[in-house]
XYZ file of N, CA and C in Angstrom:
507
model
N 20.033 0.604 -5.472
C 19.315 -0.270 -4.563
C 20.144 -1.521 -4.311
N 20.106 -2.024 -3.089
C 20.815 -3.267 -2.823
C 20.204 -4.405 -3.631
N 21.015 -5.360 -3.994
C 20.555 -6.525 -4.763
C 19.821 -6.105 -6.035
N 20.335 -5.084 -6.703
C 19.644 -4.489 -7.841
C 19.313 -5.486 -8.947
N 20.181 -6.421 -9.212
C 19.928 -7.355 -10.290
C 19.157 -8.595 -9.867
N 18.907 -8.744 -8.581
C 18.253 -9.939 -8.059
C 16.734 -9.753 -8.068
N 16.036 -10.692 -8.693
C 14.576 -10.668 -8.737
C 14.033 -11.025 -7.352
N 13.234 -10.150 -6.737
C 12.699 -10.456 -5.415
C 11.702 -11.621 -5.467
N 11.710 -12.426 -4.438
C 10.786 -13.547 -4.312
C 9.706 -13.136 -3.322
N 8.451 -13.225 -3.745
C 7.335 -12.857 -2.880
C 6.838 -14.091 -2.142
N 6.773 -13.985 -0.839
C 6.375 -15.107 0.016
C 4.917 -15.489 -0.173
N 4.628 -16.722 0.148
C 3.267 -17.266 0.135
C 2.971 -17.776 1.537
N 1.715 -17.677 1.937
C 1.301 -18.254 3.210
C 1.239 -17.235 4.334
N 1.240 -17.752 5.536
C 1.052 -16.920 6.723
C 2.318 -16.173 7.109
N 2.119 -15.014 7.763
C 3.226 -14.284 8.372
C 2.785 -13.826 9.749
N 3.768 -13.547 10.605
C 3.467 -13.181 11.983
C 4.517 -12.188 12.476
N 4.090 -11.015 12.888
C 4.975 -10.031 13.497
C 5.231 -8.818 12.619
N 5.556 -7.720 13.294
C 5.770 -6.442 12.606
C 6.937 -6.479 11.627
N 8.020 -7.118 12.041
C 9.189 -7.159 11.156
C 8.910 -8.004 9.919
N 8.215 -9.111 10.100
C 7.845 -9.946 8.950
C 6.949 -9.152 7.999
N 6.000 -8.422 8.559
C 5.110 -7.590 7.742
C 5.914 -6.535 6.981
N 6.781 -5.807 7.687
C 7.581 -4.763 7.040
C 8.464 -5.350 5.944
N 9.052 -6.516 6.193
C 9.884 -7.170 5.175
C 9.064 -7.527 3.937
N 7.836 -7.976 4.139
C 6.968 -8.313 3.006
C 6.617 -7.073 2.191
N 6.352 -5.963 2.852
C 6.066 -4.714 2.134
C 7.297 -4.277 1.348
N 8.452 -4.330 1.981
C 9.699 -3.970 1.277
C 9.900 -4.860 0.051
N 9.689 -6.157 0.220
C 9.837 -7.093 -0.901
C 8.860 -6.794 -2.026
N 7.633 -6.442 -1.666
C 6.633 -6.118 -2.691
C 7.028 -4.862 -3.453
N 7.551 -3.864 -2.757
C 7.971 -2.636 -3.441
C 9.134 -2.919 -4.385
N 10.047 -3.751 -3.955
C 11.159 -4.139 -4.819
C 10.657 -4.918 -6.038
N 9.718 -5.833 -5.809
C 9.147 -6.615 -6.913
C 8.395 -5.716 -7.887
N 7.727 -4.697 -7.361
C 6.993 -3.765 -8.232
C 7.933 -3.141 -9.250
N 9.098 -2.731 -8.787
C 10.079 -2.125 -9.690
C 10.601 -3.145 -10.699
N 10.899 -4.361 -10.247
C 11.439 -5.392 -11.142
C 10.406 -5.915 -12.138
N 9.167 -6.071 -11.680
C 8.145 -6.676 -12.523
C 7.295 -5.653 -13.274
N 7.436 -4.381 -12.941
C 6.722 -3.334 -13.661
C 5.213 -3.384 -13.521
N 4.722 -3.693 -12.320
C 3.272 -3.738 -12.124
C 2.648 -2.403 -12.509
N 1.526 -2.434 -13.193
C 0.888 -1.189 -13.617
C 0.071 -0.555 -12.495
N -0.307 -1.331 -11.481
C -1.120 -0.791 -10.407
C -0.800 -1.493 -9.091
N -0.812 -0.705 -8.012
C -0.614 -1.218 -6.660
C -1.654 -0.540 -5.779
N -2.208 -1.295 -4.844
C -3.146 -0.725 -3.876
C -2.588 -0.946 -2.477
N -2.459 0.143 -1.715
C -2.112 0.086 -0.304
C -3.370 0.422 0.470
N -3.672 -0.342 1.490
C -4.835 -0.076 2.329
C -4.464 -0.328 3.780
N -4.811 0.615 4.652
C -4.502 0.454 6.065
C -5.267 1.508 6.858
N -5.601 1.207 8.113
C -6.270 2.236 8.906
C -5.465 3.534 8.987
N -4.118 3.429 9.133
C -3.325 4.661 9.271
C -1.887 4.580 8.742
N -1.424 3.423 8.281
C -0.077 3.212 7.734
C 1.038 3.492 8.738
N 0.723 3.506 10.019
C 1.716 3.846 11.043
C 2.932 2.931 11.022
N 2.725 1.634 10.812
C 3.863 0.712 10.892
C 4.281 0.140 9.536
N 3.919 0.826 8.466
C 4.420 0.462 7.141
C 5.795 1.122 6.967
N 6.714 0.499 6.245
C 8.055 1.078 6.077
C 8.128 2.119 4.937
N 7.118 2.973 4.843
C 7.042 3.915 3.721
C 8.020 5.069 3.827
N 8.524 5.335 5.010
C 9.470 6.433 5.169
C 10.918 6.031 4.963
N 11.165 4.772 4.733
C 12.538 4.289 4.572
C 13.089 4.620 3.192
N 14.365 4.909 3.169
C 15.031 5.247 1.913
C 14.874 4.142 0.862
N 15.032 2.888 1.263
C 14.925 1.771 0.314
C 13.514 1.676 -0.278
N 12.504 1.944 0.528
C 11.127 1.907 0.020
C 10.913 2.991 -1.030
N 11.419 4.177 -0.761
C 11.257 5.282 -1.704
C 12.058 5.014 -2.973
N 13.247 4.451 -2.837
C 14.035 4.105 -4.025
C 13.294 3.082 -4.886
N 12.649 2.111 -4.244
C 11.879 1.109 -4.995
C 10.670 1.753 -5.673
N 9.964 2.621 -4.965
C 8.823 3.318 -5.570
C 9.285 4.197 -6.729
N 10.419 4.849 -6.561
C 10.965 5.693 -7.630
C 11.293 4.844 -8.857
N 11.878 3.681 -8.646
C 12.206 2.788 -9.767
C 10.937 2.258 -10.437
N 9.883 2.080 -9.665
C 8.603 1.591 -10.199
C 7.859 2.677 -10.967
N 7.977 3.911 -10.539
C 7.198 5.023 -11.102
C 7.461 5.195 -12.586
N 6.397 5.269 -13.346
C 6.501 5.497 -14.786
C 5.132 5.878 -15.309
N 5.112 6.322 -16.517
C 3.856 6.656 -17.164
C 2.975 5.416 -17.230
N 1.697 5.599 -16.992
C 0.774 4.481 -17.050
C 0.674 3.683 -15.762
N 1.423 4.068 -14.750
C 1.370 3.391 -13.460
C 0.337 4.085 -12.572
N -0.132 3.346 -11.556
C -1.113 3.927 -10.652
C -0.951 3.308 -9.263
N -0.885 4.167 -8.249
C -0.826 3.746 -6.865
C -2.065 4.285 -6.170
N -2.851 3.385 -5.579
C -4.048 3.768 -4.848
C -3.788 3.576 -3.360
N -4.079 4.596 -2.563
C -3.944 4.508 -1.113
C -5.310 4.702 -0.489
N -5.710 3.748 0.332
C -6.973 3.811 1.043
C -6.660 3.742 2.527
N -7.157 4.721 3.282
C -6.861 4.757 4.713
C -8.060 5.263 5.495
N -8.041 4.970 6.766
C -9.009 5.583 7.654
C -8.604 7.016 7.926
N -7.295 7.222 8.021
C -6.734 8.559 8.250
C -5.323 8.620 7.685
N -4.931 9.809 7.242
C -3.622 9.993 6.611
C -2.657 10.818 7.460
N -3.080 11.309 8.607
C -2.225 12.184 9.399
C -0.928 11.510 9.849
N -0.961 10.206 10.099
C 0.263 9.525 10.525
C 1.257 9.378 9.376
N 0.787 9.277 8.157
C 1.702 9.282 7.005
C 2.377 10.644 6.929
N 1.582 11.696 7.043
C 2.123 13.051 6.940
C 3.162 13.324 8.013
N 2.946 12.820 9.223
C 3.872 13.061 10.331
C 5.033 12.078 10.377
N 4.799 10.829 9.969
C 5.810 9.807 10.181
C 6.567 9.298 8.982
N 6.158 9.692 7.777
C 6.804 9.162 6.576
C 7.166 10.308 5.626
N 8.056 11.180 6.075
C 8.406 12.393 5.318
C 8.903 12.073 3.905
N 9.722 11.057 3.754
C 10.226 10.714 2.413
C 9.081 10.324 1.485
N 8.116 9.571 2.020
C 6.979 9.170 1.196
C 6.152 10.396 0.800
N 5.933 11.314 1.724
C 5.157 12.527 1.425
C 5.827 13.307 0.302
N 7.142 13.430 0.348
C 7.881 14.137 -0.709
C 7.753 13.390 -2.034
N 7.927 12.069 -2.005
C 7.779 11.269 -3.231
C 6.365 11.416 -3.776
N 5.374 11.385 -2.931
C 3.979 11.497 -3.347
C 3.719 12.828 -4.046
N 4.323 13.915 -3.559
C 4.158 15.220 -4.215
C 4.704 15.185 -5.640
N 5.859 14.590 -5.804
C 6.488 14.502 -7.121
C 5.653 13.663 -8.078
N 5.082 12.585 -7.588
C 4.362 11.627 -8.428
C 2.849 11.728 -8.249
N 2.361 12.890 -7.915
C 0.928 13.107 -7.685
C 0.067 12.597 -8.834
N 0.561 12.698 -10.051
C -0.227 12.297 -11.215
C -0.478 10.791 -11.305
N 0.228 9.974 -10.515
C -0.024 8.534 -10.533
C -0.544 8.021 -9.188
N -0.736 8.917 -8.227
C -1.164 8.524 -6.885
C -2.565 9.062 -6.610
N -3.463 8.166 -6.189
C -4.803 8.568 -5.778
C -5.006 8.112 -4.340
N -5.572 9.001 -3.528
C -5.770 8.681 -2.117
C -7.218 8.920 -1.727
N -7.738 7.993 -0.945
C -9.112 8.128 -0.444
C -9.150 7.725 1.019
N -9.954 8.480 1.760
C -10.226 8.133 3.154
C -11.511 7.322 3.172
N -11.478 6.212 3.861
C -12.651 5.348 3.926
C -13.774 6.063 4.651
N -14.948 5.918 4.102
C -16.111 6.558 4.707
C -16.726 5.666 5.761
N -17.523 4.744 5.338
C -18.178 3.834 6.266
C -19.188 4.540 7.143
N -20.048 3.779 7.739
C -21.094 4.364 8.584
C -20.518 5.100 9.769
N -19.556 4.515 10.432
C -19.002 5.174 11.611
C -17.764 5.989 11.278
N -17.198 5.778 10.073
C -15.989 6.493 9.680
C -14.758 6.023 10.439
N -14.856 4.909 11.131
C -13.759 4.422 11.954
C -12.617 3.891 11.092
N -11.413 4.289 11.458
C -10.226 3.835 10.730
C -10.090 2.324 10.787
N -10.571 1.704 11.879
C -10.433 0.261 12.034
C -11.194 -0.514 10.962
N -12.150 0.123 10.305
C -12.934 -0.548 9.281
C -12.149 -0.781 7.992
N -10.999 -0.163 7.884
C -10.180 -0.271 6.680
C -9.254 -1.479 6.811
N -9.261 -2.335 5.800
C -8.368 -3.497 5.797
C -6.923 -3.054 5.709
N -6.048 -3.827 6.307
C -4.617 -3.618 6.151
C -4.168 -4.596 5.078
N -3.876 -4.066 3.888
C -3.593 -4.950 2.758
C -2.722 -4.247 1.720
N -2.071 -5.066 0.922
C -1.315 -4.596 -0.234
C -1.717 -5.515 -1.384
N -2.250 -4.911 -2.451
C -2.706 -5.689 -3.601
C -1.886 -5.314 -4.818
N -1.522 -6.339 -5.601
C -0.827 -6.126 -6.864
C -1.461 -7.065 -7.901
N -1.139 -6.871 -9.164
C -1.712 -7.751 -10.193
C -1.308 -9.219 -10.068
N -0.227 -9.516 -9.341
C 0.243 -10.900 -9.267
C 0.349 -11.458 -7.855
N 0.150 -10.630 -6.832
C 0.386 -11.055 -5.454
C -0.375 -10.136 -4.513
N -0.749 -10.641 -3.362
C -1.400 -9.784 -2.365
C -0.988 -10.174 -0.962
N -1.135 -9.229 -0.070
C -0.860 -9.398 1.347
C -2.080 -8.879 2.089
N -2.588 -9.653 3.028
C -3.727 -9.203 3.834
C -3.365 -9.417 5.297
N -3.220 -8.310 6.005
C -2.897 -8.369 7.433
C -4.226 -8.480 8.181
N -4.601 -9.677 8.502
C -5.899 -9.966 9.100
C -5.963 -9.466 10.539
N -4.849 -9.509 11.254
C -4.766 -9.030 12.632
C -3.686 -7.947 12.695
N -4.055 -6.687 12.386
C -3.052 -5.618 12.364
C -2.367 -5.383 13.708
N -3.081 -5.589 14.795
C -2.501 -5.355 16.117
C -1.279 -6.232 16.362
N -1.345 -7.482 15.922
C -0.227 -8.414 16.086
C 0.553 -8.608 14.780
N 0.160 -7.897 13.753
C 0.774 -8.023 12.424
C 0.797 -9.470 11.942
N -0.371 -10.078 11.954
C -0.520 -11.443 11.453
C -1.400 -11.408 10.216
N -1.035 -12.221 9.256
C -1.835 -12.254 8.045
C -1.381 -13.329 7.095
N -1.756 -13.122 5.845
C -1.469 -14.121 4.818
C -1.099 -13.423 3.510
N -0.211 -14.047 2.771
C 0.204 -13.575 1.444
C -0.155 -14.647 0.426
N -0.503 -14.203 -0.787
C -0.876 -15.185 -1.797
C -0.726 -14.625 -3.204
N -0.367 -15.508 -4.110
C -0.399 -15.155 -5.526
C -1.565 -15.875 -6.205
N -2.378 -16.582 -5.415
C -3.528 -17.328 -5.920
C -4.576 -16.365 -6.484
N -5.025 -16.582 -7.720
C -5.956 -15.642 -8.360
C -7.225 -15.349 -7.561
N -7.805 -16.362 -6.945
C -9.044 -16.129 -6.195
C -8.807 -15.219 -4.983
N -7.715 -15.436 -4.279
C -7.390 -14.602 -3.116
C -7.182 -13.149 -3.551
N -6.467 -12.957 -4.656
C -6.242 -11.597 -5.169
C -7.554 -10.952 -5.592
N -8.395 -11.704 -6.281
C -9.678 -11.165 -6.741
C -10.578 -10.784 -5.563
N -10.689 -11.683 -4.579
C -11.538 -11.413 -3.423
C -11.053 -10.179 -2.659
N -9.742 -10.074 -2.462
C -9.208 -8.913 -1.759
C -9.471 -7.638 -2.553
N -9.253 -7.695 -3.861
C -9.466 -6.499 -4.690
C -10.931 -6.069 -4.672
N -11.843 -7.002 -4.723
C -13.264 -6.650 -4.667
C -13.605 -5.955 -3.357
N -13.064 -6.444 -2.272
C -13.283 -5.825 -0.959
C -12.698 -4.415 -0.913
N -11.487 -4.253 -1.420
C -10.851 -2.939 -1.445
C -11.601 -1.975 -2.362
N -12.052 -2.457 -3.510
C -12.805 -1.604 -4.437
C -14.095 -1.101 -3.807
N -14.767 -1.951 -3.044
C -15.998 -1.521 -2.377
C -15.708 -0.417 -1.369
N -14.656 -0.576 -0.596
C -14.235 0.462 0.347
C -13.872 1.751 -0.383
N -13.186 1.598 -1.513
C -12.756 2.747 -2.319
C -13.980 3.546 -2.767
N -14.984 2.854 -3.250
C -16.205 3.536 -3.713
C -16.896 4.289 -2.585
N -16.812 3.779 -1.376
C -17.448 4.427 -0.229
C -16.612 5.578 0.325
N -15.364 5.671 -0.097
C -14.456 6.672 0.447
C -14.612 8.027 -0.205
N -13.763 8.943 0.256
C -13.750 10.302 -0.277
C -12.294 10.714 -0.534
N -12.066 11.596 -1.504
C -10.695 12.039 -1.773
C -10.031 12.588 -0.505
N -8.748 12.278 -0.349
C -8.008 12.703 0.842
C -6.523 12.804 0.525
N -5.761 13.296 1.477
C -4.295 13.371 1.396
C -3.821 14.028 0.099
N -4.217 15.303 -0.126
C -3.782 15.982 -1.354
C -2.254 16.161 -1.356
N -1.701 16.224 -2.549
C -0.249 16.384 -2.683
C 0.210 17.748 -2.184
N -0.665 18.736 -2.288
C -0.326 20.060 -1.761
C -1.589 20.646 -1.125
N -1.376 21.630 -0.299
C -2.496 22.261 0.394
C -2.600 23.728 -0.009
N -2.431 23.997 -1.283
C -2.518 25.362 -1.771
C -3.956 25.846 -1.713
N -4.146 27.023 -1.233
C -5.488 27.607 -1.180
C -5.729 28.486 -2.383
N -6.965 28.882 -2.577
C -7.308 29.776 -3.677
C -7.353 31.195 -3.198
């Protein structure tokens, strides 16, 4: 990985634009590997513009992956991950034992009801306006707690989705 020995710095405050958002996700994945976070939550209506298919993202996830780790994915729909992030789909198959995926239920089942967010034990990102990729990042405990509570509620309302394999009986 580039800058392998350099500890990534996670931004605080507002961000604006798709590239800024993608850079923040990349930085969080790199930090996950360096800091050894035990759990990460990804949440998005469809993950279409997340950099999950990039080689560097997969290398960071691979470096982070270990026993006792857990990655939770919450989405309105997973078809865009399957079609647009082939490297992530392959990585997910290998690490199925640490990855849990749920599709948000909700009354209308609309993908838009799912927050666009990345939560970690020490930092979070909440894309408040996904259309324009505007949001806020914070390591503040209250912001992390509030976001996690919101994501957990969505998780409870969801249903298992995006299996690692589609083997039939």
